XYZ file of C-alpha atoms in Angstrom:
740
model
C -43.661 -21.804 -10.513
C -44.959 -23.416 -13.831
C -42.592 -24.425 -16.348
C -43.678 -24.651 -20.153
C -42.911 -27.331 -22.385
C -39.914 -25.844 -24.179
C -38.322 -25.093 -20.875
C -38.722 -28.455 -19.452
C -37.188 -30.041 -22.687
C -34.154 -27.709 -22.503
C -33.819 -28.541 -18.850
C -33.759 -32.172 -19.626
C -31.565 -31.912 -22.324
C -28.802 -29.921 -20.401
C -29.195 -32.558 -17.752
C -28.524 -35.250 -20.078
C -25.367 -33.184 -21.714
C -23.971 -32.610 -18.063
C -24.237 -36.387 -17.211
C -22.661 -37.379 -20.396
C -19.837 -35.106 -19.905
C -19.502 -36.329 -16.353
C -19.235 -39.820 -17.581
C -16.440 -38.995 -20.118
C -13.072 -39.884 -18.545
C -10.450 -37.174 -18.168
C -8.037 -37.300 -21.092
C -4.696 -38.360 -19.704
C -2.929 -35.272 -20.849
C -5.544 -33.180 -18.501
C -5.332 -35.850 -15.569
C -3.077 -34.514 -13.110
C -2.958 -37.834 -11.274
C -0.760 -38.942 -14.018
C 2.681 -38.529 -14.127
C 4.151 -35.498 -16.238
C 5.636 -37.799 -18.705
C 2.642 -39.739 -19.234
C 0.628 -36.374 -19.669
C 3.442 -35.243 -22.191
C 3.196 -38.389 -24.370
C -0.542 -38.446 -24.476
C -0.901 -34.778 -25.427
C 1.964 -35.164 -28.032
C 0.121 -38.081 -29.626
C -3.149 -36.054 -30.033
C -1.356 -33.258 -31.904
C -0.984 -32.274 -35.497
C 2.409 -31.452 -37.284
C 0.863 -27.866 -37.687
C 0.244 -27.719 -33.729
C 3.607 -29.074 -32.946
C 5.206 -26.474 -35.054
C 3.169 -23.718 -33.542
C 4.416 -24.595 -30.165
C 8.274 -24.125 -30.565
C 8.146 -20.544 -31.864
C 6.863 -17.143 -30.850
C 3.519 -15.832 -31.500
C 4.349 -12.252 -30.194
C 7.118 -10.601 -28.656
C 6.801 -12.484 -25.483
C 4.539 -15.325 -25.955
C 3.929 -18.642 -27.822
C 0.659 -19.997 -28.813
C 0.095 -23.390 -26.926
C -2.530 -25.682 -28.420
C -5.715 -24.053 -28.124
C -7.611 -27.186 -29.787
C -6.283 -29.150 -26.667
C -6.737 -26.745 -24.165
C -2.944 -26.063 -23.733
C -2.297 -22.369 -22.791
C -0.053 -19.798 -24.214
C 3.331 -19.463 -22.703
C 3.999 -15.835 -21.544
C 7.556 -14.899 -20.728
C 8.907 -11.684 -19.002
C 12.562 -10.205 -18.913
C 14.347 -10.243 -15.642
C 16.374 -10.981 -13.915
C 15.981 -8.184 -11.549
C 12.119 -7.940 -11.438
C 9.553 -8.237 -13.753
C 9.589 -6.112 -16.708
C 6.879 -3.767 -17.840
C 4.328 -4.876 -20.513
C 4.945 -4.471 -24.372
C 2.495 -4.240 -27.188
C 2.054 -7.470 -29.107
C 4.274 -7.218 -31.968
C 6.348 -4.138 -31.423
C 9.010 -2.977 -28.935
C 6.652 -0.229 -27.355
C 5.819 -0.114 -23.702
C 1.951 -1.125 -23.564
C 1.291 1.798 -21.088
C -0.421 -0.264 -18.342
C -1.163 1.353 -15.165
C -0.805 -2.125 -13.231
C 2.762 -3.449 -14.368
C 5.042 -2.190 -11.848
C 7.387 -4.346 -9.726
C 9.607 -4.537 -6.788
C 12.928 -3.489 -8.513
C 15.681 -5.962 -6.849
C 19.209 -5.050 -6.734
C 21.328 -5.976 -9.922
C 22.664 -9.448 -9.535
C 26.444 -7.996 -9.148
C 24.874 -6.670 -5.761
C 23.504 -10.164 -4.847
C 26.557 -11.756 -5.476
C 28.267 -9.091 -3.253
C 26.246 -10.403 -0.450
C 28.042 -13.662 -0.433
C 24.681 -15.027 1.017
C 23.057 -17.925 -0.686
C 19.919 -17.446 1.898
C 19.198 -13.947 0.806
C 19.588 -15.400 -3.029
C 16.633 -17.653 -2.094
C 14.786 -14.709 -0.862
C 15.413 -12.461 -3.877
C 14.351 -15.402 -6.407
C 11.048 -16.015 -4.286
C 10.385 -12.039 -4.814
C 10.720 -12.240 -8.753
C 8.755 -15.622 -8.832
C 5.800 -14.327 -6.443
C 5.631 -11.081 -8.651
C 5.849 -12.921 -11.921
C 3.078 -15.495 -10.817
C 0.764 -12.413 -9.879
C 1.349 -11.071 -13.338
C 0.671 -14.359 -14.993
C 4.205 -15.124 -16.545
C 5.406 -18.553 -16.851
C 8.998 -17.780 -17.385
C 11.219 -15.344 -16.318
C 14.225 -14.731 -18.529
C 17.062 -14.920 -15.798
C 18.961 -15.335 -13.885
C 22.325 -14.557 -15.717
C 25.580 -16.432 -14.730
C 28.234 -15.409 -17.265
C 31.600 -14.886 -15.882
C 33.259 -11.412 -15.419
C 36.009 -11.540 -17.934
C 36.403 -7.724 -18.723
C 35.364 -4.704 -16.857
C 34.265 -3.359 -20.281
C 31.528 -5.709 -20.787
C 28.201 -3.961 -20.912
C 26.258 -6.562 -19.174
C 28.097 -7.657 -16.141
C 25.815 -5.914 -13.788
C 23.324 -8.664 -14.632
C 25.724 -11.540 -13.713
C 27.188 -12.806 -10.641
C 30.927 -11.999 -10.894
C 34.247 -13.646 -11.816
C 34.241 -16.694 -9.824
C 32.478 -19.846 -10.714
C 32.030 -20.810 -7.314
C 30.378 -17.875 -5.987
C 28.158 -17.776 -8.872
C 27.134 -21.547 -8.335
C 26.521 -21.096 -4.773
C 24.359 -18.061 -5.366
C 22.313 -19.297 -8.583
C 20.866 -22.337 -7.057
C 18.610 -20.907 -4.587
C 17.519 -18.110 -6.801
C 16.306 -20.900 -9.306
C 14.817 -23.004 -6.579
C 12.835 -20.397 -4.798
C 11.744 -18.668 -8.063
C 10.546 -22.128 -9.493
C 8.514 -22.829 -6.201
C 5.930 -20.216 -7.394
C 5.186 -22.379 -10.510
C 7.351 -20.070 -12.651
C 10.260 -21.160 -14.637
C 13.633 -19.437 -14.474
C 15.484 -19.176 -17.736
C 19.242 -19.464 -16.981
C 21.356 -17.163 -19.509
C 23.235 -16.809 -21.498
C 24.540 -20.354 -22.563
C 27.579 -19.802 -23.064
C 30.482 -17.685 -23.301
C 28.348 -14.368 -23.593
C 31.148 -12.454 -21.925
C 31.233 -9.161 -24.141
C 28.463 -7.329 -25.647
C 30.713 -5.819 -28.466
C 30.040 -7.614 -31.623
C 27.756 -10.119 -29.804
C 25.765 -11.124 -32.719
C 28.951 -12.434 -34.842
C 31.836 -13.059 -32.579
C 33.472 -16.601 -32.108
C 34.946 -17.324 -29.221
C 38.079 -19.828 -28.926
C 38.526 -20.984 -25.520
C 40.665 -23.924 -24.300
C 38.525 -27.022 -22.727
C 40.076 -26.470 -19.213
C 38.897 -22.821 -18.998
C 35.600 -23.915 -20.475
C 34.850 -26.339 -17.963
C 36.604 -24.916 -15.053
C 35.433 -21.252 -15.325
C 32.651 -20.746 -17.758
C 30.348 -23.736 -17.339
C 30.294 -24.542 -13.573
C 27.338 -22.171 -12.831
C 25.363 -23.194 -15.603
C 25.990 -26.907 -14.467
C 24.973 -26.081 -10.953
C 21.689 -24.380 -12.071
C 20.802 -27.434 -14.093
C 22.062 -30.299 -11.534
C 21.311 -28.688 -8.497
C 19.030 -26.143 -9.077
C 16.881 -28.255 -11.387
C 16.252 -25.004 -13.697
C 13.184 -25.694 -16.196
C 14.544 -23.391 -19.179
C 17.788 -22.125 -20.457
C 18.423 -19.377 -22.965
C 21.230 -19.339 -25.534
C 23.514 -16.758 -26.255
C 24.164 -14.602 -29.485
C 27.747 -15.599 -30.026
C 29.656 -18.382 -31.769
C 31.753 -21.217 -30.070
C 33.751 -23.359 -32.531
C 32.214 -21.412 -35.431
C 28.768 -22.502 -34.781
C 26.187 -20.263 -33.145
C 25.588 -21.196 -29.451
C 21.929 -21.170 -29.733
C 22.103 -24.223 -32.032
C 25.554 -25.666 -30.967
C 25.692 -29.383 -30.908
C 28.535 -29.465 -28.432
C 27.212 -27.007 -25.921
C 23.392 -27.898 -26.113
C 23.089 -31.395 -27.094
C 26.456 -33.132 -25.975
C 26.958 -30.916 -22.658
C 23.734 -29.265 -21.636
C 21.201 -32.187 -22.514
C 23.260 -35.371 -22.666
C 25.900 -34.706 -19.852
C 24.200 -32.729 -17.450
C 20.634 -34.408 -18.037
C 18.856 -31.032 -18.725
C 15.144 -31.892 -19.367
C 13.661 -28.411 -19.735
C 13.311 -26.024 -22.732
C 16.157 -24.567 -24.561
C 15.050 -20.982 -25.801
C 16.723 -18.561 -28.208
C 17.832 -15.232 -27.017
C 15.766 -12.640 -29.156
C 16.759 -13.338 -32.770
C 19.743 -15.629 -31.877
C 18.868 -18.289 -34.216
C 20.492 -18.384 -37.757
C 19.701 -21.796 -39.382
C 16.690 -24.263 -39.749
C 18.649 -27.157 -40.074
C 21.152 -26.576 -37.282
C 18.174 -25.456 -34.940
C 16.177 -28.625 -35.823
C 19.171 -30.881 -35.124
C 21.241 -29.034 -32.267
C 18.826 -28.848 -29.621
C 16.913 -25.582 -29.980
C 13.397 -25.985 -28.542
C 11.732 -22.528 -28.587
C 12.303 -19.703 -31.108
C 11.688 -16.093 -29.737
C 12.937 -13.018 -31.297
C 12.474 -9.383 -32.580
C 13.645 -10.441 -36.018
C 14.918 -13.566 -37.463
C 15.317 -15.428 -40.603
C 16.798 -12.400 -42.277
C 13.596 -10.317 -41.781
C 14.029 -6.662 -40.743
C 12.796 -4.919 -37.748
C 10.073 -3.414 -39.776
C 8.287 -6.704 -40.701
C 5.277 -7.340 -38.469
C 3.902 -10.317 -37.300
C 6.181 -12.598 -39.162
C 6.428 -15.389 -36.785
C 5.389 -17.954 -39.185
C 8.389 -17.129 -41.157
C 10.766 -17.892 -38.427
C 13.568 -20.749 -38.873
C 11.365 -23.098 -36.367
C 8.048 -22.314 -38.167
C 7.150 -22.884 -41.900
C 10.717 -23.520 -42.904
C 10.970 -26.476 -40.616
C 7.569 -27.724 -41.371
C 8.702 -27.735 -44.995
C 11.808 -29.733 -44.208
C 9.834 -32.424 -42.202
C 7.198 -32.863 -44.707
C 9.909 -33.357 -47.526
C 11.612 -35.820 -45.235
C 15.039 -34.004 -44.698
C 14.096 -33.671 -41.087
C 12.319 -36.230 -39.054
C 9.177 -35.372 -37.292
C 10.553 -37.138 -34.048
C 13.229 -34.312 -34.211
C 10.012 -31.938 -33.584
C 8.380 -34.182 -31.268
C 11.444 -33.995 -28.748
C 11.047 -30.223 -28.749
C 7.481 -30.350 -28.199
C 7.958 -32.767 -25.133
C 10.442 -30.245 -23.610
C 7.578 -27.260 -24.218
C 4.930 -29.677 -22.711
C 6.862 -30.423 -19.873
C 7.543 -26.787 -19.232
C 3.656 -26.282 -19.299
C 2.728 -28.893 -16.845
C 5.270 -27.526 -14.542
C 4.020 -23.959 -14.933
C 0.709 -22.771 -16.407
C -0.738 -26.146 -16.355
C -0.012 -27.048 -12.728
C -3.023 -26.590 -11.109
C -1.535 -26.489 -7.538
C 1.092 -23.843 -7.957
C 0.403 -20.763 -5.817
C -1.422 -17.230 -6.825
C 1.607 -14.992 -6.260
C 1.738 -11.444 -4.857
C 2.791 -8.123 -5.742
C 4.409 -5.206 -3.749
C 4.228 -6.897 -0.349
C 6.086 -5.694 2.939
C 8.235 -8.895 2.517
C 9.364 -8.084 -1.152
C 10.149 -4.438 0.149
C 12.111 -5.797 3.121
C 14.069 -8.456 0.928
C 15.073 -5.692 -1.750
C 16.359 -3.541 1.085
C 18.360 -6.438 2.643
C 20.038 -7.466 -0.337
C 21.047 -3.936 -1.123
C 22.365 -3.396 2.563
C 24.557 -6.535 2.414
C 25.655 -6.104 -1.100
C 27.251 -2.448 -0.570
C 30.955 -2.734 -0.454
C 33.179 -0.547 1.630
C 36.302 -0.239 -0.461
C 38.251 2.313 1.647
C 37.749 3.956 5.060
C 40.524 6.223 6.122
C 40.690 6.999 9.879
C 37.063 6.035 10.083
C 35.781 8.590 8.042
C 32.586 6.675 7.918
C 30.203 6.227 9.432
C 29.092 10.312 8.888
C 28.150 11.959 12.197
C 24.793 13.430 12.310
C 24.399 17.155 12.508
C 27.091 17.962 10.191
C 26.566 19.827 6.647
C 26.827 17.237 3.650
C 27.066 18.411 0.143
C 25.833 15.502 -1.927
C 27.377 15.769 -5.513
C 26.608 13.692 -8.587
C 23.888 12.845 -11.137
C 23.519 9.369 -9.631
C 22.302 10.776 -6.441
C 18.878 11.423 -8.344
C 18.918 9.544 -11.503
C 16.480 6.842 -11.960
C 18.738 3.696 -12.401
C 16.076 0.936 -13.022
C 15.543 2.247 -16.507
C 17.733 1.561 -19.415
C 20.348 -1.104 -19.725
C 18.471 -3.053 -22.134
C 16.173 -6.042 -21.445
C 16.862 -5.600 -17.524
C 14.826 -2.221 -17.409
C 11.954 -2.096 -14.676
C 8.960 0.112 -14.005
C 9.092 0.113 -10.200
C 6.364 1.109 -7.952
C 8.824 2.706 -5.660
C 12.572 3.848 -6.315
C 14.102 5.701 -3.394
C 17.049 7.718 -4.822
C 20.141 8.137 -2.708
C 19.382 11.870 -2.189
C 16.210 11.085 -0.913
C 17.560 8.589 1.604
C 20.263 10.928 2.703
C 17.693 13.748 3.203
C 15.587 11.564 5.285
C 18.311 10.129 7.553
C 20.536 13.217 7.926
C 17.673 15.850 7.688
C 16.884 17.916 4.718
C 18.333 21.017 6.368
C 21.846 19.390 6.472
C 21.902 18.419 2.765
C 22.915 20.523 0.251
C 22.933 19.065 -3.466
C 24.396 19.869 -6.813
C 24.241 17.884 -9.864
C 28.032 18.121 -10.633
C 27.756 16.529 -14.167
C 24.901 14.943 -16.059
C 24.317 12.530 -18.846
C 21.873 12.244 -21.614
C 18.585 10.197 -21.528
C 19.058 6.383 -21.671
C 19.177 4.690 -25.108
C 20.147 1.320 -26.085
C 21.843 2.042 -29.479
C 23.621 5.404 -29.410
C 24.782 7.981 -26.926
C 22.479 11.083 -26.208
C 24.008 14.430 -25.110
C 23.272 16.071 -21.842
C 21.115 18.933 -22.099
C 23.483 20.928 -19.353
C 26.572 22.759 -19.635
C 29.472 20.565 -18.127
C 31.449 23.594 -17.077
C 28.517 25.318 -15.423
C 27.691 22.227 -13.437
C 31.064 21.487 -12.226
C 31.340 25.025 -11.194
C 28.136 25.120 -9.056
C 29.245 21.611 -7.416
C 32.637 23.255 -6.425
C 30.950 26.297 -4.758
C 28.309 23.873 -2.853
C 31.355 21.716 -1.744
C 32.817 24.655 -0.012
C 29.719 25.324 1.974
C 29.727 21.811 3.633
C 31.582 19.830 6.343
C 31.868 16.984 3.975
C 31.179 16.032 0.620
C 29.295 12.830 -0.374
C 29.990 12.432 -4.405
C 27.478 9.865 -5.740
C 28.708 8.928 -9.333
C 29.891 5.940 -11.401
C 28.031 4.723 -14.421
C 24.483 4.327 -15.446
C 22.532 2.336 -17.977
C 22.932 4.475 -20.800
C 24.507 3.122 -24.135
C 27.845 2.185 -23.780
C 27.954 2.209 -19.876
C 26.375 -0.719 -18.062
C 23.891 -1.449 -20.971
C 23.233 -4.293 -23.199
C 24.243 -4.188 -26.716
C 27.811 -2.689 -26.598
C 30.445 -2.624 -24.162
C 31.765 0.380 -22.322
C 34.181 2.815 -24.451
C 36.674 3.464 -21.441
C 37.629 2.097 -18.009
C 37.413 5.455 -16.742
C 34.501 7.207 -15.134
C 32.421 9.222 -17.698
C 31.260 12.653 -18.029
C 34.280 14.222 -16.445
C 33.872 12.776 -13.066
C 37.514 12.154 -12.299
C 38.289 15.528 -12.812
C 35.357 16.624 -10.716
C 36.332 14.529 -7.852
C 39.694 16.021 -7.994
C 38.350 19.464 -7.850
C 36.023 18.845 -5.091
C 38.816 17.378 -3.018
C 40.978 20.559 -3.333
C 38.184 22.719 -1.985
C 36.771 20.257 0.675
C 39.185 17.393 1.474
C 36.500 15.589 3.589
C 35.223 13.579 0.558
C 33.484 10.117 0.316
C 33.064 8.722 -3.276
C 30.029 6.393 -3.776
C 30.450 4.376 -6.878
C 27.131 3.299 -8.570
C 27.866 0.659 -11.226
C 27.956 -2.880 -12.105
C 31.384 -3.006 -13.115
C 35.029 -1.811 -11.838
C 36.307 1.652 -12.874
C 39.402 3.184 -12.911
C 40.301 5.325 -9.777
C 43.221 7.446 -10.142
C 41.525 9.809 -7.831
C 41.666 7.005 -5.044
C 43.914 8.742 -2.768
C 41.972 11.997 -2.759
C 38.871 10.343 -1.169
C 38.802 9.509 2.523
C 36.147 6.707 1.817
C 35.359 4.693 -1.452
C 31.717 2.935 -1.305
C 30.913 0.342 -4.003
C 27.092 0.918 -4.295
C 25.838 -1.116 -7.520
C 22.517 -0.559 -8.886
C 20.150 -1.023 -5.570
C 16.730 -1.098 -7.013
C 13.679 0.058 -5.223
C 15.166 0.654 -1.837
C 18.565 1.746 -2.859
C 18.486 5.229 -1.335
C 17.591 3.896 2.017
C 20.033 0.933 1.903
C 22.812 3.766 1.055
C 21.859 6.140 4.063
C 21.744 2.879 6.135
C 25.226 2.252 5.516
C 26.889 5.744 5.195
C 25.119 6.834 8.722
C 26.262 3.540 10.480
C 22.879 2.305 11.195
C 23.873 -0.816 9.274
C 27.534 -2.112 9.365
C 28.645 -2.884 5.659
C 29.257 -6.448 5.042
C 29.654 -6.684 1.227
C 32.444 -8.335 -0.536
C 33.715 -7.614 -4.129
C 32.400 -10.315 -6.683
C 35.248 -9.152 -9.060
C 38.712 -7.821 -8.760
C 39.304 -4.014 -9.515
C 42.491 -3.591 -11.456
C 44.571 -0.507 -11.332
C 44.596 -0.331 -15.027
C 42.718 -2.060 -17.668
C 45.797 -3.652 -19.072
C 46.124 -5.216 -15.603
C 43.138 -7.299 -16.335
C 43.935 -10.730 -18.115
C 41.592 -10.225 -20.999
C 43.412 -6.881 -21.881
C 46.932 -8.207 -21.369
C 47.168 -9.930 -24.815
C 46.214 -7.330 -27.189
C 43.094 -7.086 -29.712
C 43.119 -10.934 -30.333
C 41.704 -11.329 -26.829
C 39.380 -8.682 -26.506
C 37.380 -7.329 -28.326
C 38.528 -9.640 -31.233
C 39.776 -9.484 -34.598
C 37.897 -10.128 -37.766
C 34.815 -11.730 -35.685
C 36.982 -13.980 -33.670
C 38.127 -13.545 -29.911
C 40.719 -15.832 -28.226
C 40.667 -16.312 -24.438
C 44.481 -16.191 -24.319
C 44.380 -16.071 -20.527
C 42.861 -19.614 -20.175
C 42.223 -20.355 -16.596
C 43.615 -17.109 -15.266
C 40.626 -14.836 -14.855
C 40.220 -12.104 -12.196
C 41.983 -12.972 -9.171
C 43.410 -16.230 -10.470
C 45.252 -13.626 -12.726
C 46.222 -11.301 -10.350
C 47.506 -13.821 -7.676
C 49.264 -16.139 -9.971
C 50.990 -13.377 -12.074
C 51.913 -11.277 -9.235
C 49.861 -8.400 -10.834
C 48.282 -6.380 -7.774
C 44.827 -5.229 -7.779
C 43.587 -2.097 -6.360
C 40.820 -3.960 -4.707
C 40.931 -7.607 -4.819
C 38.191 -10.071 -5.449
C 36.657 -10.641 -1.731
C 37.625 -7.471 -0.439
C 35.081 -5.399 1.670
C 35.621 -3.545 4.932
C 33.503 -2.953 8.116
C 32.923 -0.700 10.704
C 34.350 -3.241 13.029
C 37.339 -5.744 13.127
C 37.544 -9.623 12.816
C 40.491 -11.774 14.174
C 41.128 -15.228 12.495
C 42.845 -18.091 14.582
C 43.359 -21.862 14.960
C 42.663 -22.587 10.909
C 42.802 -26.554 10.851
C 41.442 -29.464 8.942
C 39.883 -32.540 10.468
C 42.718 -34.957 9.231
C 46.186 -34.628 7.466
C 45.343 -36.845 4.807
C 42.364 -37.732 2.318
C 41.401 -40.242 0.161
C 39.663 -39.103 -3.277
C 36.274 -39.868 -1.958
C 36.593 -38.364 1.282
C 35.184 -34.769 2.723
C 37.342 -32.325 4.284
C 36.020 -30.371 7.160
C 37.865 -26.961 7.468
C 37.452 -24.833 10.736
C 38.726 -21.467 11.799
C 38.200 -19.220 14.663
C 36.499 -15.916 13.967
C 36.134 -13.465 16.463
C 34.650 -9.939 16.385
C 37.459 -7.907 17.745
C 35.981 -4.372 17.273
C 33.196 -2.394 19.120
C 30.153 -2.994 16.682
C 28.183 -5.714 15.732
C 28.997 -6.939 12.026
C 29.052 -9.679 9.754
C 32.340 -11.243 8.124
C 32.605 -13.560 4.901
C 35.111 -16.148 5.683
C 36.787 -17.156 2.420
C 38.360 -20.309 1.810
C 41.087 -20.853 -0.731
C 42.767 -24.048 -1.898
C 46.230 -24.285 -3.412
C 47.890 -27.418 -5.076
C 51.694 -27.667 -4.484
C 52.890 -29.845 -7.589
C 49.835 -30.020 -10.114
C 50.439 -32.054 -13.103
C 48.859 -29.447 -15.176
C 49.157 -25.682 -14.566
C 46.902 -24.360 -11.972
C 45.983 -21.021 -10.836
C 47.896 -19.839 -7.405
C 44.725 -20.478 -5.508
C 40.863 -20.906 -6.003
C 37.820 -20.139 -3.798
C 36.586 -23.564 -2.778
C 34.083 -22.262 0.155
C 32.872 -19.263 2.159
C 30.655 -18.829 4.861
C 29.206 -15.675 6.250
C 28.956 -15.141 9.988
C 27.269 -12.376 12.368
C 28.966 -11.485 15.544
C 28.532 -9.272 18.371
C 31.536 -7.175 19.742
C 33.792 -9.658 21.581
C 31.910 -12.746 20.118
C 33.737 -15.696 19.161
C 32.740 -18.680 16.819
C 34.111 -21.617 15.044
C 33.507 -21.115 11.398
C 33.278 -24.749 9.714
C 32.980 -25.741 6.154
C 33.117 -29.034 4.265
C 34.803 -29.427 0.951
C 34.787 -32.749 -0.865
C 38.053 -33.819 -2.075
C 36.580 -34.019 -5.533
C 36.094 -30.248 -5.732
C 39.870 -30.081 -5.804
C 39.753 -31.499 -9.205
C 40.873 -29.784 -12.294
C 39.658 -30.573 -16.034
C 42.133 -32.923 -17.735
C 41.554 -32.016 -21.485
C 43.349 -35.001 -22.589
C 41.517 -37.431 -20.770
C 38.261 -35.080 -21.211
C 37.755 -36.008 -17.234
C 38.211 -34.208 -13.799
C 41.133 -35.334 -12.207
C 42.367 -35.126 -8.319
C 46.048 -35.426 -7.880
C 47.640 -37.324 -5.007
C 49.594 -34.331 -3.822
C 50.067 -31.615 -1.066
C 47.464 -29.254 -0.720
C 46.896 -26.099 1.346
C 43.744 -24.177 2.400
C 43.778 -20.723 3.321
C 41.257 -18.818 5.201
C 40.867 -14.823 4.929
C 38.849 -11.830 4.425
C 39.815 -11.524 0.716
C 41.697 -13.302 -2.166
C 44.987 -11.470 -0.830
C 44.062 -10.834 2.850
C 44.735 -14.241 4.217
C 44.811 -14.897 7.885
C 45.623 -18.675 8.152
C 46.953 -21.570 6.515
C 46.375 -25.561 6.979
C 48.212 -28.402 5.011
C 47.121 -31.722 3.952
C 47.682 -34.529 1.512
C 45.557 -36.348 -1.142
C 46.714 -39.863 -0.857
C 45.943 -40.923 -4.420
C 45.134 -39.611 -7.866
C 41.706 -40.383 -9.266
C 39.034 -39.382 -11.801
C 36.762 -37.210 -9.764
C 32.939 -37.862 -9.755
C 31.545 -34.466 -10.830
């Protein structure tokens, strides 16, 4: 081949350029042999003020711009926590209409909590992380760990129940596994987001003990033990200041006390003031509207509080540039852990492992509340009348930001038909709701009386009835943005259950919800199942339980009161819930959930930790390794567990601690450990847990420290907070400030 003169010159110049480029040293901020902190400081030192400001606020509904000049990529976020949400258009709350943005829908976090299985929490987080990575997301907006305070709260289904230890144990493996994929978890909503009603304005008053003992521990565990890379603020106020830029919560507790080194991010539109945002720890401002802008203003990102208004304060000298630098450091640190980590895995989508994990969480989370005369499992060959809209309703859509677009969603009716045979299943809708909506209640297109009549006639033709009802993710049910209107079942379900039981007393009721519901009809049902929002494999999991192919092992992560007024938050009038004049006072203090029921002697219909099995378990020989401990010791507690029934099954052994003479008031008992054990019929095993003495501490609001008293204590082991099967006593030798 003959080369002309121009070609030779071009090739020579290219060779020179390539050699020159190769000779250039890699800039430290791009050199992954350097530490993250070295890279952060080098990148920060190269950035202009305009570039820094751009990095700390949104450029679209779900992204920030990075720094293109330096090759620092955009940060892309997606809602969670139950899967990767579908794509949206750049600047509108409109689904993008992609054909490749489906996901594996995992069961809601209440279901995960009901498994009492931290290993499953890790598998769950890994599924979300792998699918987020495959979809090129850098942050998943979840998990949620706000405490279940009232069964009316619209977002409880996204959280992990009423007990801080349970939430803490479950959130850590979720975060670690998710982040092992090079995707940041964004733990939310920090803090005290315990109701959706008036969430944008309500100011929470809570005493220091309740704050530290109930509402902060799961966040603390996610930061210190889980190493979470980002945290999301909440909409509400604490001490009169919005939580998204609250000095006490963000600067003093999250960043200083706990040493959080990641990025603190707004909920969408939860910033309210440039100066507070600059000084009180906010790192990234996201939103659908902000800075007084209306929903109708497009691409207004440069007008956000942390955009041009902040830059103006820096240039005028009112805010130091170092305040901006500290935010950018945290954003850069996030980048180096995610989208600038060259070693993060590629991710995967819709794998058999993902499907298996979704199914396993759903199976282990379903809770058998009642089972008179072993009505369940259902025998094959019987004619079953399946009644209820939730047998066929898509329950991955609606609910707010946790909506999903699953590739597969097996409905309860589909699962039951497959398991029992289509010829053995009769179906009637029974009741109907409107379409999911986030801001108002849409009417049903069907006549309620006609639906009820048809359902009653169907029930007459069957050997047994499986009613599948509960709540759904419509407005004012289990839905972001507003709380439930009532504790009762909606759409006339209570009356329908009663009428069905009159024509066919062989009835099992399956409640699909993320919240407790009133059950005045409970005596009319032979069996009651708490089914949750079960995700992609929900129908198969429910059929597994009802048929007996899988032995139920779920435990309630919250108490189910008989009446709403039996719940602590509803026992003090409107000042405690929903609040008066924009203020809500947590007057119950420490006594939330089972702490309230057990300490005040108010019986719950179904207590925290309750869950039946198709087998039985016997407890014996509960003991501690010593009778006296020093403050730095760890207590080893052992109990003998035997499967005394005829089926293989799993039991969650729960360990509750009680102090005899505390210097400050304490609940009657508190969960301090749990362990889920699987046993074959007749098999026995010693169940051992280790509880540091420091974990018996309470928060002394005068000393502002955790304290362990020298006192007598008892450890109870049991199957729920009220079904206690043994007690062991011991002493703590001396009082101390607990190292926590």
